[in-house]
mmCIF file of C-alpha atoms in Angstrom:
data_model
loop_
_atom_site.group_PDB
_atom_site.id
_atom_site.type_symbol
_atom_site.label_atom_id
_atom_site.label_comp_id
_atom_site.label_asym_id
_atom_site.label_seq_id
_atom_site.Cartn_x
_atom_site.Cartn_y
_atom_site.Cartn_z
ATOM 1 C CA UNK A 19 2.382 33.975 8.594
ATOM 2 C CA UNK A 20 5.169 33.655 5.963
ATOM 3 C CA UNK A 21 4.251 31.489 3.004
ATOM 4 C CA UNK A 22 6.023 28.217 2.442
ATOM 5 C CA UNK A 23 8.051 27.636 -0.594
ATOM 6 C CA UNK A 24 5.308 25.258 -1.722
ATOM 7 C CA UNK A 25 2.758 28.115 -1.395
ATOM 8 C CA UNK A 26 5.117 30.569 -3.216
ATOM 9 C CA UNK A 27 5.487 28.169 -6.100
ATOM 10 C CA UNK A 28 1.625 27.937 -6.435
ATOM 11 C CA UNK A 29 1.086 24.703 -4.724
ATOM 12 C CA UNK A 30 0.331 21.624 -6.774
ATOM 13 C CA UNK A 31 0.352 23.366 -10.126
ATOM 14 C CA UNK A 32 3.579 25.248 -9.392
ATOM 15 C CA UNK A 33 5.215 21.918 -8.253
ATOM 16 C CA UNK A 34 4.220 20.348 -11.468
ATOM 17 C CA UNK A 35 5.807 23.059 -13.429
ATOM 18 C CA UNK A 36 8.935 22.896 -11.251
ATOM 19 C CA UNK A 37 9.215 19.097 -11.865
ATOM 20 C CA UNK A 38 8.812 19.530 -15.638
ATOM 21 C CA UNK A 39 11.701 22.238 -15.692
ATOM 22 C CA UNK A 40 13.742 20.208 -13.384
ATOM 23 C CA UNK A 41 13.604 17.051 -15.684
ATOM 24 C CA UNK A 42 14.232 19.123 -18.744
ATOM 25 C CA UNK A 43 17.552 20.221 -17.171
ATOM 26 C CA UNK A 44 18.426 16.829 -16.081
ATOM 27 C CA UNK A 45 17.575 15.029 -19.342
ATOM 28 C CA UNK A 46 19.600 17.614 -21.249
ATOM 29 C CA UNK A 47 22.806 16.992 -19.126
ATOM 30 C CA UNK A 48 25.013 14.433 -20.646
ATOM 31 C CA UNK A 49 26.700 13.835 -17.105
ATOM 32 C CA UNK A 50 23.589 12.191 -15.820
ATOM 33 C CA UNK A 51 20.721 11.769 -18.562
ATOM 34 C CA UNK A 52 21.964 8.162 -19.219
ATOM 35 C CA UNK A 53 20.800 7.202 -15.742
ATOM 36 C CA UNK A 54 17.126 7.832 -16.783
ATOM 37 C CA UNK A 55 17.255 5.899 -20.003
ATOM 38 C CA UNK A 56 15.084 2.927 -18.778
ATOM 39 C CA UNK A 57 13.094 5.064 -16.366
ATOM 40 C CA UNK A 58 9.250 5.465 -16.502
ATOM 41 C CA UNK A 59 9.422 9.337 -16.419
ATOM 42 C CA UNK A 60 5.693 9.762 -15.739
ATOM 43 C CA UNK A 61 5.935 7.682 -12.554
ATOM 44 C CA UNK A 62 9.182 9.296 -11.537
ATOM 45 C CA UNK A 63 7.706 12.761 -12.102
ATOM 46 C CA UNK A 64 4.886 11.788 -9.739
ATOM 47 C CA UNK A 65 7.175 10.612 -7.119
ATOM 48 C CA UNK A 66 9.466 13.681 -7.584
ATOM 49 C CA UNK A 67 6.338 16.068 -7.333
ATOM 50 C CA UNK A 68 5.433 14.368 -3.954
ATOM 51 C CA UNK A 69 8.972 14.580 -2.655
ATOM 52 C CA UNK A 70 9.275 18.305 -3.811
ATOM 53 C CA UNK A 71 5.874 19.100 -2.200
ATOM 54 C CA UNK A 72 7.257 17.770 1.166
ATOM 55 C CA UNK A 73 10.599 19.549 0.669
ATOM 56 C CA UNK A 74 9.168 22.881 0.029
ATOM 57 C CA UNK A 75 6.720 22.770 2.954
ATOM 58 C CA UNK A 76 3.662 21.299 1.419
ATOM 59 C CA UNK A 77 1.657 18.347 2.617
ATOM 60 C CA UNK A 78 3.625 15.237 2.838
ATOM 61 C CA UNK A 79 1.987 12.915 0.095
ATOM 62 C CA UNK A 80 5.033 10.625 -0.643
ATOM 63 C CA UNK A 81 4.165 7.013 -0.360
ATOM 64 C CA UNK A 82 6.986 5.626 -2.438
ATOM 65 C CA UNK A 83 9.969 3.670 -1.206
ATOM 66 C CA UNK A 84 12.504 5.108 1.017
ATOM 67 C CA UNK A 85 15.276 7.092 -0.648
ATOM 68 C CA UNK A 86 17.685 4.376 0.071
ATOM 69 C CA UNK A 87 15.526 1.621 -1.368
ATOM 70 C CA UNK A 88 14.512 3.710 -4.395
ATOM 71 C CA UNK A 89 18.301 4.445 -5.255
ATOM 72 C CA UNK A 90 19.758 1.028 -4.270
ATOM 73 C CA UNK A 91 21.781 -0.423 -7.076
ATOM 74 C CA UNK A 92 21.926 2.593 -9.142
ATOM 75 C CA UNK A 93 25.569 3.383 -8.184
ATOM 76 C CA UNK A 94 25.005 7.150 -7.873
ATOM 77 C CA UNK A 95 28.212 9.069 -7.177
ATOM 78 C CA UNK A 96 28.564 12.193 -5.013
ATOM 79 C CA UNK A 97 29.330 14.229 -8.190
ATOM 80 C CA UNK A 98 26.093 13.081 -9.887
ATOM 81 C CA UNK A 99 24.060 13.741 -6.664
ATOM 82 C CA UNK A 100 25.558 17.336 -6.764
ATOM 83 C CA UNK A 101 24.635 17.839 -10.358
ATOM 84 C CA UNK A 102 21.073 16.826 -9.745
ATOM 85 C CA UNK A 103 20.886 19.181 -6.729
ATOM 86 C CA UNK A 104 22.342 21.999 -8.766
ATOM 87 C CA UNK A 105 19.479 21.450 -11.319
ATOM 88 C CA UNK A 106 17.014 21.755 -8.547
ATOM 89 C CA UNK A 107 18.512 24.994 -7.383
ATOM 90 C CA UNK A 108 18.413 26.358 -11.052
ATOM 91 C CA UNK A 109 14.729 25.144 -11.411
ATOM 92 C CA UNK A 110 13.790 27.281 -8.296
ATOM 93 C CA UNK A 111 15.739 30.321 -9.713
ATOM 94 C CA UNK A 112 13.844 30.081 -12.866
ATOM 95 C CA UNK A 113 10.727 30.043 -10.895
ATOM 96 C CA UNK A 114 11.902 33.130 -8.919
ATOM 97 C CA UNK A 115 12.167 31.557 -5.619
ATOM 98 C CA UNK A 116 14.410 33.665 -3.197
ATOM 99 C CA UNK A 117 17.932 32.611 -2.792
ATOM 100 C CA UNK A 118 17.659 31.790 1.100
ATOM 101 C CA UNK A 119 14.553 29.657 0.463
ATOM 102 C CA UNK A 120 16.461 27.708 -2.406
ATOM 103 C CA UNK A 121 19.215 27.167 0.195
ATOM 104 C CA UNK A 122 16.602 25.759 2.717
ATOM 105 C CA UNK A 123 15.436 23.388 0.003
ATOM 106 C CA UNK A 124 18.923 22.265 -0.924
ATOM 107 C CA UNK A 125 19.807 21.600 2.663
ATOM 108 C CA UNK A 126 16.716 19.403 2.929
ATOM 109 C CA UNK A 127 17.884 17.521 -0.152
ATOM 110 C CA UNK A 128 21.529 17.282 1.134
ATOM 111 C CA UNK A 129 20.388 15.459 4.205
ATOM 112 C CA UNK A 130 19.356 12.601 1.661
ATOM 113 C CA UNK A 131 22.794 12.314 0.206
ATOM 114 C CA UNK A 132 23.877 9.507 2.391
ATOM 115 C CA UNK A 133 20.682 7.462 1.262
ATOM 116 C CA UNK A 134 21.235 8.111 -2.412
ATOM 117 C CA UNK A 135 25.044 8.185 -3.151
ATOM 118 C CA UNK A 136 26.308 4.578 -3.029
ATOM 119 C CA UNK A 137 29.840 4.950 -4.645
#
């Protein structure tokens, strides 16, 4: 049986590392970092870890709001969504995930665009 991306990343520990790298990239990016100025980053990282666990084939432990509810009123643009998705892809590359598997994760994330982008 082929290992899931979640397993390839090292399970929970690997996901935590991915989330840390991801938010380093996001918070360094002036195109989007202002969106996180008043955000409880510890809470957001927990939610992101649960989402990434699910998106990479691990157990679904996400118990937060729907993506639409969580992003309501944030006025996220398609460009901002794409920037965040590119940082996710870059994170997975840093962690040596194979390109075709990165594409699978990005496709999973792309399905959420309609729930996240509001302008």
